[in-house]
Amino acid sequence: MSVATSTDPILDVRNLQTAFFTEKETIRAVDGISFDIRRGETVGIVGESGSGKSVTARSIMGLVDSPGRTLRGSSVQFNHLETVREYASKFPDRTVDLETVAADYDPVALFDRETVDLTPAAFGCENAADVPLADIVAAGYGDELGLVDEDDCVFVTDGSPDTPTEIDDGFVEITRLSGEPRRRMRGGRIAMVFQDPLTSLNPVYTVGNQIKESVRLHQGLRGEAATQEAIDLLEAVGIPDARRRVNEYPHQFSGGMRQRAVIAMALACEPELLICDEPTTALDVTIQAQILDLLADLQAERDLSMMFITHDMGVIAEISDRVNVMYAGEIVETADVNELFTDPRHPYTRGLLESIPGQQSGDRLQTIEGNVPTPNEPATSCRFAPRCPKAFDECDTVHPVPVSVDEGADDHTAACLLCPEHRSTDDAIDQHRRRNARRTGGDTE
Amino acid sequence: MSHEVSHEPIATETDVPTDSDGDVMIEVEGLKTYYENSGLLGGKPVKAVDGVSFDIRRGETLGLVGESGCGKTTLGRTLLQLEDATDGEIRFDGVDITTLGGDDLHEWRRNAQMVFQDPESSLNDRMTIGEIVREPLDVHEWETPQARRQRVKELLDTVGLQREHYYRYPHQFSGGQRQRISIARTLALEPDFVVLDEPVSALDVSVQAEIINLLEDLQNEFGLTYLFIAHDLSVVHHLCDRVAVMYLGNIMEIGPTEELFTDPANPYTHALLSAIPEPDPTVERDRITLHGTPPNPRYPPAGCPFSTRCPARIRPAEYRDLDDELWNRLNTLRDLLSERQRAERSVRDRLRAVVGKDTRFGTVEETYDELFGDQKVPARVQSVLDEIATLARNHDEGEAIAVFNEAFGSVCDDEPPAYHDVSDGGHQSYCHRHTNEYRSTDAVLENRHG
């Protein structure tokens, strides 16, 4: 393995599943999604309400409350070398050298053990020997295989945990974090900006007080130094007269100012990744323009990676580099932003784009009939099929998985039985069937 | 239908010819709606709608756009007499409805209905759909209870719901369906005029499209006249015949939709249009980002309402050569001064100032350093700034603002503009730039932001 380069993803989400267990049913709000975010890039997530966008963000932040939890088999790897080094030196008990583990165990033997109900197919591989050990461990199967301890969360793949400064590669598995390592990750490495600035600020504390809280927790600054840091942060996000503002309460700020203050708070600990959950939805267009400009400036200044959630296609077009379209807990299409808007392949993405007023020539707006279903069972068919204008018989029996839309279009995937388009429909359906069988570890038919 | 009889007070008045063409349904003239302070000493009122005049023609859709707090909802509510007008007239088919009261008002309200923004809060969760839609019929004692039930079922059909939904409760419906229920209730009394207050803002884009289509169908079928209030300009572009752009209680520009969107005349419309993110990543636009936020409607600017943020504000001739960035900083300084003037200074602040400690206001030097530290400030500007600094140090912000306006102010800050006809199609704009004395908005924006 080599030293991480700038094109390597900083966050690698694999097969993330988050479900809410209610008395009536199990709601699979996020149902096996995979995507990555590279350093300095903005990845957009778009979809209608109820498609699982916010739950994805909350799963990454570890903010999913009971009765919801992230299921085993999910993996969110944070591939930031400095973080791995820091964690390895701070939490040596929770750090594992995967090279040593790999030397002791043989992956093929692991799958043969009777205690584990697991197939190589679950990791998208044909043979047991091909499954990387890191994936098995990250997905949470390491514990019962006796490979790692329950609270291990830092995995070193190149270098030795004994000398943290010389680690060359590794990752922190976010789904396995708890206690102090989780607190350091949340806010310190990954920060979040919420939709409504009025509810994410506490009305009984001054804005300065709330910014100082995270400065105190993560940077250890106190008193005058913390106040100065808070003032500097407010200035950095474009709030004039910060010295006065720092002692004011949220109700004395306007909506745009509040969102700026929330962004200042998120930036207080210099995170690597900023998750923005509909940060401009509650704002007017002129203020939205200011906030989008601010985010773009901050990103360029600090080399931030961003995950940007919104339902506004205009905002997505403006701010993101790559886009994931979500529908009923699944990612149905992933593409570069230009390609997604010029050449959408999934019928749902097309429908979304066509229903924007002003985007079509005709007098009447195109609509998508019906509603977003609640995903309460593992998918055995296409969840969009009941609303899809192109649905055919197989859509009700085969669950589509994300595949390249065309030969050579590796960066553009869609979960539709009509893709890949260079193959005949029957071939394509076959491919989906096979991939599905692998994904679930059994035949779906 | 029997309610033709009850139309009488208005029907007789409609026979009186109005001074404009018969096509006009509603004439609004110099309308003002202020929210007074209820305190003992009164204080300054909030000027939510501050003198607007426009017409709405029969059968058209007039769009009303603007940022939150600009008074568009208040204007809509005042048109329906849900708020009392402070001044001005609203003539509905020639009758000034601001003078109506009691039974006359009750009867008139049949004619004008409203659809509210949030379908979650505008339906009573304890009533069935049938009861909700029937309520206006009950209130106006429309025919027999049996006929009312029949009518409700027909209405549910009309808006694309099923008759069986009569006995269900609102929580069993999705946002889009709830908005359909709301629309059915609005149509119950066959009104001529409907105020739609952001009816699709709370909905997802595909559901939004369905509701917009429904609204268009209903308009064609029943010949409705709409006032469509929205902040989403793309929806307005699609749906409306004419658009009025509102800012801080004033209509900045009004005109035919296509003309206003392709060739905006007012600087505010320019800025508003350029701020909409296009759902097309390849578009490169010169966005005009407005600085700051709209002023407090309790203390609107003396001149043009938009003067504090205007990207094309007229600058005094002697400072015309100043850098744009320096102008931005100067504007920020003025905003700061007026904010500080209104910020209450606590006893603690005063004490701290007396004993020479830091107050939360910071010193003028710090502010200046923050604003002008990295700017080249010409000597003649600096001398004014020094004078302002001396005044601000003594907490005489009022005087400091006066000095600022004396030096950097212009006609925009002193006098309210007039409405200028931009084209023959009734396209009007509220801006000083339309007088021959000054360069046109387009040229200035090109120059400053191009």
mmCIF file of N, CA and C in Angstrom, chain B residues 91-185:
data_model
loop_
_atom_site.group_PDB
_atom_site.id
_atom_site.type_symbol
_atom_site.label_atom_id
_atom_site.label_comp_id
_atom_site.label_asym_id
_atom_site.label_seq_id
_atom_site.Cartn_x
_atom_site.Cartn_y
_atom_site.Cartn_z
ATOM 1 N N ARG B 91 -60.063 48.472 -3.875
ATOM 2 C CA ARG B 91 -61.365 48.448 -4.544
ATOM 3 C C ARG B 91 -61.538 47.128 -5.263
ATOM 4 N N PHE B 92 -62.522 46.369 -4.788
ATOM 5 C CA PHE B 92 -62.822 45.060 -5.348
ATOM 6 C C PHE B 92 -64.074 45.235 -6.191
ATOM 7 N N ASP B 93 -63.932 45.178 -7.494
ATOM 8 C CA ASP B 93 -65.050 45.488 -8.386
ATOM 9 C C ASP B 93 -65.666 46.831 -8.034
ATOM 10 N N GLY B 94 -64.811 47.775 -7.704
ATOM 11 C CA GLY B 94 -65.302 49.123 -7.448
ATOM 12 C C GLY B 94 -65.668 49.422 -6.012
ATOM 13 N N VAL B 95 -65.830 48.380 -5.163
ATOM 14 C CA VAL B 95 -66.190 48.627 -3.770
ATOM 15 C C VAL B 95 -64.932 48.693 -2.926
ATOM 16 N N ASP B 96 -64.807 49.723 -2.110
ATOM 17 C CA ASP B 96 -63.646 49.802 -1.230
ATOM 18 C C ASP B 96 -63.885 48.892 -0.043
ATOM 19 N N ILE B 97 -63.218 47.755 -0.044
ATOM 20 C CA ILE B 97 -63.507 46.757 0.996
ATOM 21 C C ILE B 97 -62.898 47.126 2.339
ATOM 22 N N THR B 98 -61.993 48.091 2.379
ATOM 23 C CA THR B 98 -61.427 48.463 3.678
ATOM 24 C C THR B 98 -62.496 49.122 4.562
ATOM 25 N N THR B 99 -63.583 49.593 3.908
ATOM 26 C CA THR B 99 -64.640 50.230 4.696
ATOM 27 C C THR B 99 -65.763 49.266 5.052
ATOM 28 N N LEU B 100 -65.725 48.075 4.479
ATOM 29 C CA LEU B 100 -66.780 47.105 4.772
ATOM 30 C C LEU B 100 -66.665 46.619 6.211
ATOM 31 N N GLY B 101 -67.783 46.240 6.781
ATOM 32 C CA GLY B 101 -67.744 45.688 8.130
ATOM 33 C C GLY B 101 -68.933 44.781 8.322
ATOM 34 N N GLY B 102 -68.927 44.044 9.402
ATOM 35 C CA GLY B 102 -70.071 43.217 9.784
ATOM 36 C C GLY B 102 -70.547 42.298 8.687
ATOM 37 N N ASP B 103 -71.842 42.336 8.431
ATOM 38 C CA ASP B 103 -72.446 41.407 7.493
ATOM 39 C C ASP B 103 -71.929 41.594 6.072
ATOM 40 N N ASP B 104 -71.693 42.846 5.688
ATOM 41 C CA ASP B 104 -71.205 43.100 4.337
ATOM 42 C C ASP B 104 -69.873 42.383 4.111
ATOM 43 N N LEU B 105 -68.989 42.510 5.093
ATOM 44 C CA LEU B 105 -67.673 41.883 4.987
ATOM 45 C C LEU B 105 -67.827 40.364 4.927
ATOM 46 N N HIS B 106 -68.690 39.845 5.789
ATOM 47 C CA HIS B 106 -68.936 38.410 5.835
ATOM 48 C C HIS B 106 -69.392 37.907 4.461
ATOM 49 N N GLU B 107 -70.305 38.630 3.849
ATOM 50 C CA GLU B 107 -70.797 38.232 2.534
ATOM 51 C C GLU B 107 -69.702 38.340 1.483
ATOM 52 N N TRP B 108 -68.945 39.438 1.561
ATOM 53 C CA TRP B 108 -67.903 39.651 0.554
ATOM 54 C C TRP B 108 -66.853 38.552 0.585
ATOM 55 N N ARG B 109 -66.600 38.031 1.782
ATOM 56 C CA ARG B 109 -65.515 37.046 1.934
ATOM 57 C C ARG B 109 -65.782 35.765 1.150
ATOM 58 N N ARG B 110 -67.026 35.511 0.788
ATOM 59 C CA ARG B 110 -67.309 34.362 -0.072
ATOM 60 C C ARG B 110 -66.512 34.437 -1.360
ATOM 61 N N ASN B 111 -66.278 35.637 -1.753
ATOM 62 C CA ASN B 111 -65.693 35.901 -3.044
ATOM 63 C C ASN B 111 -64.186 35.764 -3.075
ATOM 64 N N ALA B 112 -63.584 35.817 -1.902
ATOM 65 C CA ALA B 112 -62.133 35.862 -1.845
ATOM 66 C C ALA B 112 -61.656 34.882 -0.797
ATOM 67 N N GLN B 113 -60.810 33.948 -1.199
ATOM 68 C CA GLN B 113 -60.343 32.913 -0.290
ATOM 69 C C GLN B 113 -58.828 32.815 -0.326
ATOM 70 N N MET B 114 -58.309 32.010 0.577
ATOM 71 C CA MET B 114 -56.854 31.937 0.700
ATOM 72 C C MET B 114 -56.392 30.491 0.890
ATOM 73 N N VAL B 115 -55.257 30.149 0.271
ATOM 74 C CA VAL B 115 -54.591 28.869 0.520
ATOM 75 C C VAL B 115 -53.306 29.188 1.271
ATOM 76 N N PHE B 116 -53.100 28.528 2.401
ATOM 77 C CA PHE B 116 -51.957 28.871 3.239
ATOM 78 C C PHE B 116 -50.737 28.039 2.897
ATOM 79 N N GLN B 117 -49.605 28.517 3.418
ATOM 80 C CA GLN B 117 -48.330 27.931 3.061
ATOM 81 C C GLN B 117 -48.146 26.504 3.549
ATOM 82 N N ASP B 118 -48.367 26.326 4.853
ATOM 83 C CA ASP B 118 -47.951 25.069 5.450
ATOM 84 C C ASP B 118 -49.143 24.137 5.614
ATOM 85 N N PRO B 119 -49.234 23.086 4.795
ATOM 86 C CA PRO B 119 -50.394 22.195 4.880
ATOM 87 C C PRO B 119 -50.418 21.422 6.193
ATOM 88 N N GLU B 120 -49.297 21.432 6.938
ATOM 89 C CA GLU B 120 -49.278 20.720 8.213
ATOM 90 C C GLU B 120 -50.080 21.486 9.272
ATOM 91 N N SER B 121 -50.054 22.811 9.190
ATOM 92 C CA SER B 121 -50.678 23.580 10.267
ATOM 93 C C SER B 121 -51.980 24.254 9.853
ATOM 94 N N SER B 122 -52.341 24.190 8.574
ATOM 95 C CA SER B 122 -53.556 24.894 8.175
ATOM 96 C C SER B 122 -54.793 23.995 8.166
ATOM 97 N N LEU B 123 -54.636 22.735 8.537
ATOM 98 C CA LEU B 123 -55.792 21.844 8.642
ATOM 99 C C LEU B 123 -55.938 21.401 10.092
ATOM 100 N N ASN B 124 -57.155 21.415 10.603
ATOM 101 C CA ASN B 124 -57.402 20.994 11.975
ATOM 102 C C ASN B 124 -57.347 19.469 12.069
ATOM 103 N N ASP B 125 -56.405 18.979 12.860
ATOM 104 C CA ASP B 125 -56.182 17.537 12.943
ATOM 105 C C ASP B 125 -57.348 16.774 13.562
ATOM 106 N N ARG B 126 -58.222 17.495 14.263
ATOM 107 C CA ARG B 126 -59.320 16.802 14.953
ATOM 108 C C ARG B 126 -60.579 16.728 14.093
ATOM 109 N N MET B 127 -60.543 17.312 12.910
ATOM 110 C CA MET B 127 -61.723 17.266 12.049
ATOM 111 C C MET B 127 -61.455 16.327 10.886
ATOM 112 N N THR B 128 -62.520 15.689 10.385
ATOM 113 C CA THR B 128 -62.342 14.855 9.203
ATOM 114 C C THR B 128 -62.217 15.770 7.988
ATOM 115 N N ILE B 129 -61.746 15.184 6.901
ATOM 116 C CA ILE B 129 -61.573 15.954 5.679
ATOM 117 C C ILE B 129 -62.901 16.577 5.260
ATOM 118 N N GLY B 130 -63.968 15.763 5.398
ATOM 119 C CA GLY B 130 -65.296 16.258 5.027
ATOM 120 C C GLY B 130 -65.656 17.501 5.819
ATOM 121 N N GLU B 131 -65.449 17.442 7.146
ATOM 122 C CA GLU B 131 -65.795 18.584 7.987
ATOM 123 C C GLU B 131 -64.974 19.816 7.633
ATOM 124 N N ILE B 132 -63.693 19.571 7.331
ATOM 125 C CA ILE B 132 -62.812 20.698 7.008
ATOM 126 C C ILE B 132 -63.300 21.401 5.748
ATOM 127 N N VAL B 133 -63.568 20.605 4.714
ATOM 128 C CA VAL B 133 -63.953 21.212 3.439
ATOM 129 C C VAL B 133 -65.354 21.812 3.531
ATOM 130 N N ARG B 134 -66.192 21.238 4.415
ATOM 131 C CA ARG B 134 -67.570 21.701 4.514
ATOM 132 C C ARG B 134 -67.691 22.964 5.357
ATOM 133 N N GLU B 135 -66.679 23.241 6.161
ATOM 134 C CA GLU B 135 -66.801 24.329 7.123
ATOM 135 C C GLU B 135 -67.192 25.663 6.493
ATOM 136 N N PRO B 136 -66.545 26.070 5.390
ATOM 137 C CA PRO B 136 -66.964 27.344 4.794
ATOM 138 C C PRO B 136 -68.432 27.329 4.380
ATOM 139 N N LEU B 137 -68.929 26.169 3.914
ATOM 140 C CA LEU B 137 -70.335 26.065 3.511
ATOM 141 C C LEU B 137 -71.236 26.228 4.731
ATOM 142 N N ASP B 138 -70.827 25.615 5.856
ATOM 143 C CA ASP B 138 -71.595 25.729 7.088
ATOM 144 C C ASP B 138 -71.630 27.170 7.571
ATOM 145 N N VAL B 139 -70.463 27.803 7.542
ATOM 146 C CA VAL B 139 -70.356 29.175 8.047
ATOM 147 C C VAL B 139 -71.273 30.095 7.251
ATOM 148 N N HIS B 140 -71.326 29.880 5.948
ATOM 149 C CA HIS B 140 -72.150 30.750 5.110
ATOM 150 C C HIS B 140 -73.547 30.177 4.871
ATOM 151 N N GLU B 141 -73.881 29.117 5.610
ATOM 152 C CA GLU B 141 -75.190 28.488 5.561
ATOM 153 C C GLU B 141 -75.666 28.226 4.137
ATOM 154 N N TRP B 142 -74.817 27.544 3.431
ATOM 155 C CA TRP B 142 -75.047 27.258 2.022
ATOM 156 C C TRP B 142 -76.048 26.108 1.887
ATOM 157 N N GLU B 143 -77.166 26.358 1.293
ATOM 158 C CA GLU B 143 -78.204 25.345 1.032
ATOM 159 C C GLU B 143 -78.454 24.398 2.205
ATOM 160 N N THR B 144 -78.771 23.127 1.891
ATOM 161 C CA THR B 144 -79.094 22.177 2.959
ATOM 162 C C THR B 144 -77.864 21.354 3.305
ATOM 163 N N PRO B 145 -77.823 20.815 4.525
ATOM 164 C CA PRO B 145 -76.694 19.977 4.908
ATOM 165 C C PRO B 145 -76.438 18.852 3.919
ATOM 166 N N GLN B 146 -77.514 18.312 3.370
ATOM 167 C CA GLN B 146 -77.340 17.208 2.427
ATOM 168 C C GLN B 146 -76.624 17.678 1.161
ATOM 169 N N ALA B 147 -77.067 18.829 0.661
ATOM 170 C CA ALA B 147 -76.441 19.387 -0.532
ATOM 171 C C ALA B 147 -74.980 19.714 -0.258
ATOM 172 N N ARG B 148 -74.686 20.156 0.975
ATOM 173 C CA ARG B 148 -73.309 20.482 1.324
ATOM 174 C C ARG B 148 -72.430 19.239 1.230
ATOM 175 N N ARG B 149 -72.929 18.134 1.784
ATOM 176 C CA ARG B 149 -72.133 16.903 1.737
ATOM 177 C C ARG B 149 -71.860 16.499 0.298
ATOM 178 N N GLN B 150 -72.875 16.617 -0.521
ATOM 179 C CA GLN B 150 -72.719 16.272 -1.920
ATOM 180 C C GLN B 150 -71.651 17.166 -2.575
ATOM 181 N N ARG B 151 -71.735 18.443 -2.257
ATOM 182 C CA ARG B 151 -70.813 19.424 -2.839
ATOM 183 C C ARG B 151 -69.365 19.109 -2.429
ATOM 184 N N VAL B 152 -69.185 18.747 -1.142
ATOM 185 C CA VAL B 152 -67.839 18.424 -0.665
ATOM 186 C C VAL B 152 -67.272 17.255 -1.447
ATOM 187 N N LYS B 153 -68.105 16.254 -1.688
ATOM 188 C CA LYS B 153 -67.632 15.090 -2.423
ATOM 189 C C LYS B 153 -67.238 15.461 -3.850
ATOM 190 N N GLU B 154 -68.046 16.342 -4.439
ATOM 191 C CA GLU B 154 -67.679 16.807 -5.790
ATOM 192 C C GLU B 154 -66.348 17.542 -5.764
ATOM 193 N N LEU B 155 -66.167 18.363 -4.711
ATOM 194 C CA LEU B 155 -64.927 19.130 -4.602
ATOM 195 C C LEU B 155 -63.712 18.215 -4.470
ATOM 196 N N LEU B 156 -63.882 17.138 -3.674
ATOM 197 C CA LEU B 156 -62.768 16.205 -3.513
ATOM 198 C C LEU B 156 -62.395 15.610 -4.867
ATOM 199 N N ASP B 157 -63.398 15.310 -5.668
ATOM 200 C CA ASP B 157 -63.161 14.848 -7.035
ATOM 201 C C ASP B 157 -62.377 15.880 -7.827
ATOM 202 N N THR B 158 -62.831 17.119 -7.733
ATOM 203 C CA THR B 158 -62.242 18.194 -8.524
ATOM 204 C C THR B 158 -60.742 18.346 -8.271
ATOM 205 N N VAL B 159 -60.338 18.207 -6.994
ATOM 206 C CA VAL B 159 -58.926 18.426 -6.685
ATOM 207 C C VAL B 159 -58.105 17.142 -6.750
ATOM 208 N N GLY B 160 -58.727 16.064 -7.256
ATOM 209 C CA GLY B 160 -57.943 14.853 -7.472
ATOM 210 C C GLY B 160 -57.856 13.946 -6.257
ATOM 211 N N LEU B 161 -58.797 14.079 -5.338
ATOM 212 C CA LEU B 161 -58.852 13.136 -4.216
ATOM 213 C C LEU B 161 -60.062 12.223 -4.439
ATOM 214 N N GLN B 162 -60.251 11.235 -3.546
ATOM 215 C CA GLN B 162 -61.386 10.347 -3.716
ATOM 216 C C GLN B 162 -62.502 10.683 -2.744
ATOM 217 N N ARG B 163 -63.728 10.339 -3.131
ATOM 218 C CA ARG B 163 -64.874 10.654 -2.298
ATOM 219 C C ARG B 163 -64.788 9.964 -0.941
ATOM 220 N N GLU B 164 -64.160 8.776 -0.910
ATOM 221 C CA GLU B 164 -64.064 8.048 0.363
ATOM 222 C C GLU B 164 -63.220 8.802 1.378
ATOM 223 N N HIS B 165 -62.410 9.730 0.888
ATOM 224 C CA HIS B 165 -61.549 10.466 1.807
ATOM 225 C C HIS B 165 -62.335 11.355 2.767
ATOM 226 N N TYR B 166 -63.627 11.492 2.526
ATOM 227 C CA TYR B 166 -64.492 12.352 3.329
ATOM 228 C C TYR B 166 -64.359 12.061 4.812
ATOM 229 N N TYR B 167 -64.226 10.777 5.154
ATOM 230 C CA TYR B 167 -64.266 10.412 6.578
ATOM 231 C C TYR B 167 -62.869 10.209 7.167
ATOM 232 N N ARG B 168 -61.854 10.522 6.427
ATOM 233 C CA ARG B 168 -60.500 10.343 6.963
ATOM 234 C C ARG B 168 -60.044 11.604 7.667
ATOM 235 N N TYR B 169 -58.896 11.481 8.371
ATOM 236 C CA TYR B 169 -58.329 12.620 9.100
ATOM 237 C C TYR B 169 -57.053 13.118 8.417
ATOM 238 N N PRO B 170 -56.715 14.376 8.624
ATOM 239 C CA PRO B 170 -55.562 14.952 7.911
ATOM 240 C C PRO B 170 -54.264 14.173 8.066
ATOM 241 N N HIS B 171 -54.026 13.569 9.256
ATOM 242 C CA HIS B 171 -52.718 12.915 9.431
ATOM 243 C C HIS B 171 -52.540 11.721 8.509
ATOM 244 N N GLN B 172 -53.641 11.256 7.887
ATOM 245 C CA GLN B 172 -53.522 10.104 6.995
ATOM 246 C C GLN B 172 -53.096 10.504 5.585
ATOM 247 N N PHE B 173 -52.829 11.799 5.407
ATOM 248 C CA PHE B 173 -52.500 12.273 4.060
ATOM 249 C C PHE B 173 -51.081 12.827 3.995
ATOM 250 N N SER B 174 -50.496 12.765 2.809
ATOM 251 C CA SER B 174 -49.158 13.309 2.610
ATOM 252 C C SER B 174 -49.264 14.823 2.384
ATOM 253 N N GLY B 175 -48.116 15.478 2.372
ATOM 254 C CA GLY B 175 -48.098 16.936 2.219
ATOM 255 C C GLY B 175 -48.831 17.417 0.984
ATOM 256 N N GLY B 176 -48.621 16.739 -0.138
ATOM 257 C CA GLY B 176 -49.265 17.153 -1.378
ATOM 258 C C GLY B 176 -50.771 16.987 -1.305
ATOM 259 N N GLN B 177 -51.208 15.870 -0.719
ATOM 260 C CA GLN B 177 -52.658 15.632 -0.594
ATOM 261 C C GLN B 177 -53.290 16.637 0.352
ATOM 262 N N ARG B 178 -52.559 16.979 1.418
ATOM 263 C CA ARG B 178 -53.098 17.957 2.369
ATOM 264 C C ARG B 178 -53.289 19.296 1.687
ATOM 265 N N GLN B 179 -52.336 19.630 0.801
ATOM 266 C CA GLN B 179 -52.490 20.894 0.101
ATOM 267 C C GLN B 179 -53.700 20.824 -0.838
ATOM 268 N N ARG B 180 -53.982 19.657 -1.386
ATOM 269 C CA ARG B 180 -55.190 19.499 -2.214
ATOM 270 C C ARG B 180 -56.451 19.718 -1.382
ATOM 271 N N ILE B 181 -56.442 19.199 -0.146
ATOM 272 C CA ILE B 181 -57.595 19.394 0.745
ATOM 273 C C ILE B 181 -57.809 20.878 0.985
ATOM 274 N N SER B 182 -56.693 21.547 1.268
ATOM 275 C CA SER B 182 -56.720 22.988 1.493
ATOM 276 C C SER B 182 -57.340 23.722 0.300
ATOM 277 N N ILE B 183 -56.964 23.278 -0.885
ATOM 278 C CA ILE B 183 -57.468 23.915 -2.100
ATOM 279 C C ILE B 183 -58.959 23.629 -2.259
ATOM 280 N N ALA B 184 -59.375 22.404 -1.925
ATOM 281 C CA ALA B 184 -60.803 22.062 -2.004
ATOM 282 C C ALA B 184 -61.608 22.968 -1.088
ATOM 283 N N ARG B 185 -61.104 23.210 0.117
ATOM 284 C CA ARG B 185 -61.805 24.074 1.073
ATOM 285 C C ARG B 185 -61.921 25.494 0.509
#
